[in-house]
Amino acid sequence: MRRQNFSRRGLLKTGAVGGAGLAMPTIFASSASAFTNNPTGSSVTLGFNVPLTGAYADEGADELRALELAVEHLNGGGDGGMLQTFSSKALDGTGILGKKVEYVTGDDQTKSDVARATAQSMIQKDGAVMITGGSSSGTAIAVQGLCQEAGVIFMAGLTHSNDTTGKDRKANGFRHFFNAYMSAQALAPVLQGLYGTDRKAYHLTADYTWGWTQEESIAAATEAMGWQTAEKVRTPLGAGDFSSYIAPVLNSGADILVLNHYGGDMVNSLTQAVQFGLRDRQANGKDFQIVVPLYSELMARGAGQAIKGIPGSQNWDWKLDDAGTKAFVKSFGEKYGFPPSQAAHTCYVQTLLYADAVARAGDFNPCAVVEALEGYEFDGLGNGPTLYRAEDHQCFKDVVVVKGAENPQDEFHLVEIVEVTPTEQVTYPPDHPMFAGGALGECNPGA
């Protein structure tokens, strides 16, 4: 099921703003503490910018469901979800600082220019004080840059590229989702246990910032344990037919195929690789294997039988046993009839974390929000104890390693949790080479 419009204020039409340049944002206060879109009335508007079309549309639809649920809980509706388990008690179901939460939505089409134009309209025309959503690192980086310029907070949705909190980090941007380096550090020991240290890997990689850093991260981690990298081939986002990229793998000398693809691209490339018979082949005297470093229950559903036994990583899984996860799954399941994806989870959590930061700061000023989130430690939101690191605005928490279930009991149990990798194993210094080249800079309030 895909709902076409979750907005209480009408679906934002991106075509009307496509190609527009960045204009001066509306500023409603004139004092020394003025900032962009200061909500002076009885409500506050958030902007939910997600892909409803394109390769990542399934993730976008689930994000909107979760964002709608977050607003319901912030306004005192439903059972409160994770507000009941969140370690912070600053939110009380009366909106944010007593203001009712409203929102606008838009389709970013999994295109960076569209995502930026849509977010820009939300800020300029609708008075959004925070933007969240998105399922692509390309769109996340574009919108994060816009929010920095405009003076609003960006709470990134599903973005896995190292660059989002690396070379493209911004003071007004925050990422709850884990990144490619973390996936690789969690996954490599599991791959070694499954397939040994003498392997040759062939990479097919989505040709944009996420794919590049995922490829770099997983190649470095597997080469460190003895694997060789046979080939690295870039594929266009939304290619659909990957057969011309898969055929050369058969004669490459590789015995592992690493699919650095996500969303619909992963579904298509994995399905086609299985159809080519890669899982039934032998190479170098070993059974041929396929690895998908990052995937989700939504993608597993699309891939069907092809996902069986395939290892990968996730930011979160609805089958985790903590109180926060149970509360969120209950709320989401009762509202929509099925469990939430990791994309839904991270967008829901980001919305609560923004609202909580405003409440703790007692101010919607983005610089007050930045101060409240930097170095913030919290629990009860589904990933265990979590830190929003001040140096790069990256969340640090446990990582879930998964594999496709061999005998799933239903369509919602296609992924099995292999292990939960502790935070310490995936933590890196702020100046790690894979995250170099950028600086947060200063918070911009927009005034």
XYZ file of C-alpha atoms in Angstrom:
447
model
C 0.000 0.000 0.000
C 1.327 3.456 -0.916
C -0.490 6.508 0.290
C -0.275 9.405 -2.133
C -0.687 12.282 0.286
C -0.112 12.399 4.011
C -0.049 16.205 4.190
C -2.473 18.157 6.302
C -1.783 21.192 4.173
C -1.797 19.710 0.682
C 0.806 17.864 -1.365
C 3.637 20.159 -2.386
C 3.895 20.382 -6.170
C 7.574 20.295 -6.979
C 7.110 21.256 -10.620
C 6.168 24.785 -9.634
C 9.503 25.417 -7.976
C 11.855 23.332 -10.106
C 14.964 25.233 -11.105
C 14.304 28.162 -8.785
C 17.303 29.796 -7.167
C 17.675 30.291 -3.431
C 15.781 33.426 -2.418
C 15.976 35.193 0.904
C 14.046 33.162 3.496
C 11.137 34.634 5.368
C 12.146 35.948 8.794
C 9.325 36.644 11.200
C 11.306 38.200 14.020
C 13.344 41.385 13.974
C 15.229 41.199 17.253
C 18.877 40.315 17.722
C 17.821 36.687 18.077
C 15.840 36.630 14.802
C 15.968 33.419 12.817
C 14.359 31.837 9.782
C 10.661 30.976 10.109
C 10.368 31.702 13.813
C 6.929 30.210 14.587
C 5.096 33.105 16.244
C 1.596 31.630 16.035
C -0.050 28.632 17.665
C 1.532 26.064 15.347
C 4.907 25.085 13.924
C 5.482 23.607 10.456
C 7.883 20.778 9.629
C 8.868 19.791 6.083
C 8.802 16.111 5.103
C 10.724 15.722 1.837
C 10.696 12.066 0.676
C 10.884 10.041 -2.549
C 7.451 8.889 -3.688
C 8.782 8.097 -7.158
C 12.126 6.744 -8.347
C 14.309 3.838 -7.237
C 13.774 4.510 -3.519
C 10.028 5.164 -3.551
C 9.126 2.254 -1.245
C 11.398 3.664 1.444
C 9.920 7.117 0.934
C 6.354 5.892 1.368
C 7.266 4.192 4.631
C 9.084 7.300 5.843
C 5.913 9.344 5.337
C 3.890 6.848 7.329
C 6.344 7.157 10.219
C 6.537 10.933 9.989
C 2.759 11.195 10.155
C 2.825 8.932 13.208
C 5.506 11.076 14.860
C 3.366 14.192 14.410
C 0.359 12.362 15.849
C 2.357 11.406 18.933
C 3.881 14.869 19.366
C 0.371 16.350 19.293
C -0.877 13.935 21.952
C -2.607 11.415 19.704
C -2.380 7.629 19.688
C -0.490 5.775 22.376
C 2.555 8.041 22.333
C 4.861 5.413 20.835
C 8.500 6.012 21.676
C 7.662 9.080 23.746
C 6.896 6.517 26.441
C 10.354 4.899 26.254
C 12.578 7.883 25.317
C 15.084 8.640 28.064
C 14.286 12.339 27.748
C 10.967 13.437 29.210
C 10.933 16.941 27.719
C 8.041 16.145 25.339
C 4.556 15.892 26.824
C 2.174 15.434 23.886
C 1.283 19.128 23.607
C 3.173 19.671 20.367
C 6.519 21.449 20.520
C 6.779 24.194 23.144
C 2.997 24.185 23.265
C 2.627 24.723 19.511
C 0.637 22.235 17.445
C 2.830 20.428 14.919
C 1.758 20.767 11.284
C 3.623 19.621 8.205
C 3.976 19.799 4.449
C 5.172 16.972 2.239
C 6.849 16.705 -1.132
C 8.189 14.125 -3.578
C 11.936 14.522 -4.044
C 11.847 11.910 -6.854
C 15.258 10.604 -5.659
C 16.798 13.523 -7.577
C 19.083 16.020 -5.873
C 17.899 19.086 -7.796
C 14.245 18.253 -7.186
C 14.897 17.539 -3.506
C 16.601 20.894 -3.073
C 13.844 22.789 -4.912
C 11.121 21.035 -2.930
C 12.806 21.744 0.400
C 13.385 25.347 -0.662
C 9.664 25.808 -1.304
C 8.841 24.272 2.068
C 11.103 26.812 3.757
C 10.148 29.877 1.738
C 6.452 29.318 1.053
C 5.325 27.127 3.940
C 7.521 28.430 6.751
C 9.086 25.058 7.612
C 11.514 25.392 10.500
C 12.956 21.885 10.045
C 13.341 19.572 7.037
C 13.630 15.793 7.275
C 13.141 12.711 5.103
C 14.862 11.379 2.014
C 16.254 7.960 1.101
C 19.300 8.959 -0.956
C 22.617 10.378 0.160
C 22.698 12.502 -2.982
C 19.448 14.224 -2.034
C 20.450 14.392 1.637
C 23.685 16.218 0.877
C 21.894 18.632 -1.469
C 19.156 19.428 1.058
C 21.613 19.648 3.941
C 23.535 22.299 2.025
C 20.333 24.211 1.326
C 19.261 24.125 4.990
C 22.662 25.444 6.020
C 22.249 28.368 3.609
C 18.632 29.051 4.591
C 19.094 28.820 8.347
C 16.907 25.847 9.245
C 17.696 22.462 10.782
C 18.082 19.371 8.573
C 17.427 16.052 10.319
C 18.627 13.624 7.647
C 16.515 10.583 6.866
C 17.961 7.514 5.203
C 21.443 8.537 4.072
C 24.341 6.077 4.319
C 27.199 7.804 2.484
C 30.247 8.616 4.579
C 30.195 12.079 3.014
C 26.958 13.205 4.715
C 28.804 13.574 8.015
C 32.225 13.610 6.332
C 33.367 16.040 3.673
C 29.806 17.401 3.200
C 28.921 17.817 6.898
C 27.150 20.991 7.930
C 26.481 22.608 11.310
C 22.720 22.741 10.656
C 22.570 19.047 9.658
C 22.295 15.898 11.802
C 22.302 12.197 10.866
C 20.759 9.446 12.993
C 21.267 6.724 10.338
C 24.556 4.822 10.360
C 27.061 5.063 7.490
C 29.019 2.959 5.019
C 32.106 2.706 7.211
C 30.005 1.388 10.091
C 28.368 -1.205 7.834
C 31.747 -2.445 6.686
C 33.195 -2.670 10.179
C 30.199 -4.638 11.433
C 29.893 -6.864 8.382
C 33.530 -7.793 7.674
C 34.025 -10.155 10.666
C 30.760 -11.913 9.805
C 31.845 -12.322 6.179
C 35.159 -13.746 7.315
C 33.349 -16.296 9.471
C 31.010 -17.251 6.644
C 33.371 -17.295 3.668
C 36.936 -17.240 4.959
C 39.826 -14.937 4.087
C 40.744 -16.220 0.614
C 38.150 -14.607 -1.637
C 37.970 -12.442 -4.756
C 35.223 -9.829 -4.810
C 33.553 -8.153 -7.780
C 31.750 -4.894 -6.940
C 28.739 -3.459 -8.734
C 28.239 0.017 -7.342
C 25.564 2.713 -7.599
C 27.302 5.628 -9.286
C 26.809 8.403 -6.751
C 28.132 9.458 -3.356
C 26.596 6.604 -1.369
C 27.760 3.872 -3.729
C 31.259 5.285 -3.908
C 31.744 5.382 -0.145
C 30.037 2.018 0.389
C 32.370 0.439 -2.159
C 35.408 2.108 -0.607
C 34.417 1.051 2.906
C 33.552 -2.585 2.231
C 36.566 -3.073 -0.062
C 38.933 -1.679 2.560
C 37.455 -3.816 5.345
C 37.481 -7.049 3.328
C 40.940 -6.455 1.870
C 42.217 -5.953 5.423
C 41.095 -9.490 6.240
C 42.686 -10.988 3.095
C 40.121 -10.670 0.300
C 41.167 -9.433 -3.116
C 39.106 -6.970 -5.136
C 38.778 -8.317 -8.667
C 36.814 -5.443 -10.207
C 34.807 -2.324 -9.374
C 32.082 -1.369 -11.835
C 29.776 1.643 -11.501
C 26.099 1.405 -12.454
C 23.590 4.256 -12.965
C 20.953 4.916 -10.319
C 17.614 3.491 -11.447
C 19.137 1.342 -14.216
C 16.419 -1.301 -13.937
C 18.131 -3.871 -16.150
C 21.511 -4.907 -14.737
C 22.054 -7.944 -16.973
C 24.826 -6.274 -18.983
C 26.692 -5.583 -15.743
C 26.182 -9.056 -14.279
C 27.230 -11.094 -17.325
C 30.942 -10.117 -17.073
C 31.054 -11.370 -13.480
C 30.804 -14.946 -14.773
C 34.264 -14.820 -16.367
C 35.967 -12.404 -14.010
C 37.685 -14.882 -11.719
C 35.708 -13.540 -8.770
C 33.889 -15.808 -6.321
C 31.968 -13.049 -4.457
C 29.625 -10.474 -5.946
C 29.183 -7.366 -3.779
C 26.069 -5.397 -4.719
C 26.485 -1.833 -3.527
C 22.885 -1.102 -4.525
C 19.834 -0.044 -2.555
C 16.072 0.107 -2.979
C 14.632 -0.946 -6.311
C 18.125 -1.187 -7.799
C 19.134 -3.797 -5.242
C 15.934 -5.759 -5.856
C 16.589 -5.804 -9.591
C 20.324 -6.495 -9.521
C 20.066 -9.262 -6.921
C 17.144 -10.931 -8.681
C 18.951 -10.806 -12.005
C 22.197 -12.132 -10.492
C 20.301 -15.131 -9.126
C 18.587 -15.612 -12.493
C 22.029 -15.697 -14.119
C 22.780 -18.667 -11.882
C 25.529 -17.047 -9.820
C 24.358 -18.684 -6.596
C 24.570 -22.129 -8.202
C 28.092 -21.664 -9.560
C 31.514 -22.460 -8.249
C 34.602 -20.324 -8.751
C 38.145 -20.914 -7.541
C 36.942 -24.178 -6.002
C 34.407 -22.363 -3.806
C 30.671 -21.840 -3.877
C 29.930 -18.448 -5.391
C 28.389 -15.974 -2.911
C 26.537 -12.661 -3.090
C 26.796 -9.901 -0.474
C 24.511 -6.854 -0.158
C 26.196 -4.590 2.429
C 23.063 -2.519 3.117
C 19.469 -3.665 2.797
C 16.121 -3.747 4.556
C 12.923 -5.721 5.015
C 11.310 -3.646 2.251
C 14.006 -4.689 -0.212
C 13.858 -8.288 0.965
C 10.153 -8.322 0.182
C 10.870 -7.079 -3.324
C 13.648 -9.615 -3.892
C 11.630 -12.584 -2.583
C 13.412 -15.946 -2.786
C 16.605 -14.290 -4.031
C 17.322 -12.822 -0.580
C 17.732 -16.206 1.147
C 21.047 -16.408 2.983
C 22.306 -13.041 1.699
C 24.304 -11.180 4.392
C 24.101 -7.439 4.940
C 23.612 -4.730 7.555
C 20.787 -2.539 8.807
C 20.477 0.534 10.980
C 17.588 -1.052 12.883
C 15.199 -4.009 12.645
C 11.635 -4.228 13.878
C 12.383 -7.594 15.525
C 14.820 -6.124 18.063
C 13.751 -6.815 21.631
C 14.167 -3.446 23.352
C 11.295 -1.427 24.808
C 11.588 1.434 22.296
C 11.416 -0.880 19.308
C 8.419 -2.692 20.747
C 6.593 0.571 21.380
C 7.232 1.874 17.871
C 6.326 -1.409 16.172
C 3.097 -1.561 18.154
C 2.074 1.992 17.235
C 3.076 1.678 13.594
C 1.536 -1.777 13.206
C -1.787 -0.730 14.708
C -1.973 2.278 12.388
C -0.837 0.663 9.137
C -1.220 -3.086 9.533
C 2.410 -4.118 9.043
C 5.791 -3.551 10.724
C 7.943 -0.489 9.975
C 11.143 -0.431 7.939
C 14.474 1.035 9.038
C 13.691 4.074 6.859
C 10.464 4.603 8.804
C 12.273 4.185 12.100
C 15.055 6.686 11.461
C 12.647 9.395 10.224
C 10.331 8.905 13.199
C 13.266 9.111 15.594
C 14.751 12.171 13.887
C 11.458 14.019 14.253
C 11.278 13.203 17.958
C 14.919 14.169 18.464
C 14.354 17.550 16.822
C 11.244 18.226 18.900
C 13.059 17.128 22.045
C 16.028 19.397 21.316
C 13.696 22.398 20.888
C 11.904 21.515 24.116
C 15.133 21.128 26.056
C 16.518 24.355 24.610
C 13.235 26.192 25.128
C 13.765 27.776 21.713
C 13.188 27.080 17.993
C 16.312 29.027 17.065
C 18.373 26.546 15.007
C 21.551 27.453 16.872
C 19.868 26.574 20.167
C 18.789 23.268 18.610
C 22.336 22.579 17.420
C 23.667 23.221 20.919
C 21.053 20.885 22.410
C 21.876 18.045 20.003
C 25.672 18.239 19.958
C 27.121 15.650 22.313
C 23.618 14.532 23.302
C 23.366 11.047 24.807
C 19.987 9.309 24.833
C 18.320 5.905 25.014
C 14.928 4.299 24.453
C 14.593 4.994 20.722
C 15.307 1.513 19.439
C 19.101 1.325 19.093
C 20.204 1.260 22.707
C 22.440 4.003 24.180
C 23.184 6.508 21.422
C 25.457 9.544 21.088
C 25.000 12.468 18.674
C 28.707 13.298 18.360
C 29.424 17.028 18.492
C 32.373 16.950 16.086
C 30.446 15.720 13.020
C 26.740 15.371 14.012
C 26.834 11.607 13.434
C 24.931 9.246 15.728
C 26.920 6.362 17.203
C 25.043 3.229 18.234
C 24.963 -0.531 17.709
C 24.726 -1.894 14.138
C 22.514 -4.807 13.126
C 24.039 -7.533 10.915
C 21.412 -9.567 9.079
C 20.889 -12.259 6.464
C 17.978 -13.374 4.348
C 15.900 -16.020 6.138
C 16.052 -19.531 4.696
C 12.531 -20.472 5.783
C 10.586 -17.287 6.581
C 7.287 -17.703 8.389
C 5.694 -14.867 6.412
C 6.532 -11.845 4.231
C 7.503 -9.780 7.266
C 10.149 -12.220 8.525
C 12.355 -12.356 5.432
C 15.354 -11.006 7.340
C 17.058 -12.674 10.303
C 19.271 -10.842 12.784
C 22.724 -12.465 12.821
C 24.250 -10.252 15.482
C 24.078 -6.785 16.972
C 27.543 -5.271 16.642
C 28.453 -3.047 19.611
C 29.042 0.661 19.103
C 32.723 0.386 20.008
C 33.411 -1.806 16.969
C 32.038 0.743 14.495
C 33.268 3.975 16.102
C 36.012 5.964 14.360
C 37.842 9.223 15.100
C 36.395 12.443 13.638
C 39.491 12.882 11.465
C 39.339 9.392 9.909
C 40.566 9.601 6.265
C 37.240 8.348 4.864
C 35.512 11.351 6.468
C 38.138 14.007 5.769
C 37.850 17.126 3.668
C 34.967 18.905 5.318
C 34.161 21.102 8.304
C 30.920 21.737 10.148
C 31.401 25.477 10.089
C 29.098 27.647 12.164
C 25.393 27.275 12.797
C 23.359 29.571 10.561
C 20.127 30.935 12.101
C 19.277 32.619 8.809
C 18.879 36.114 10.232
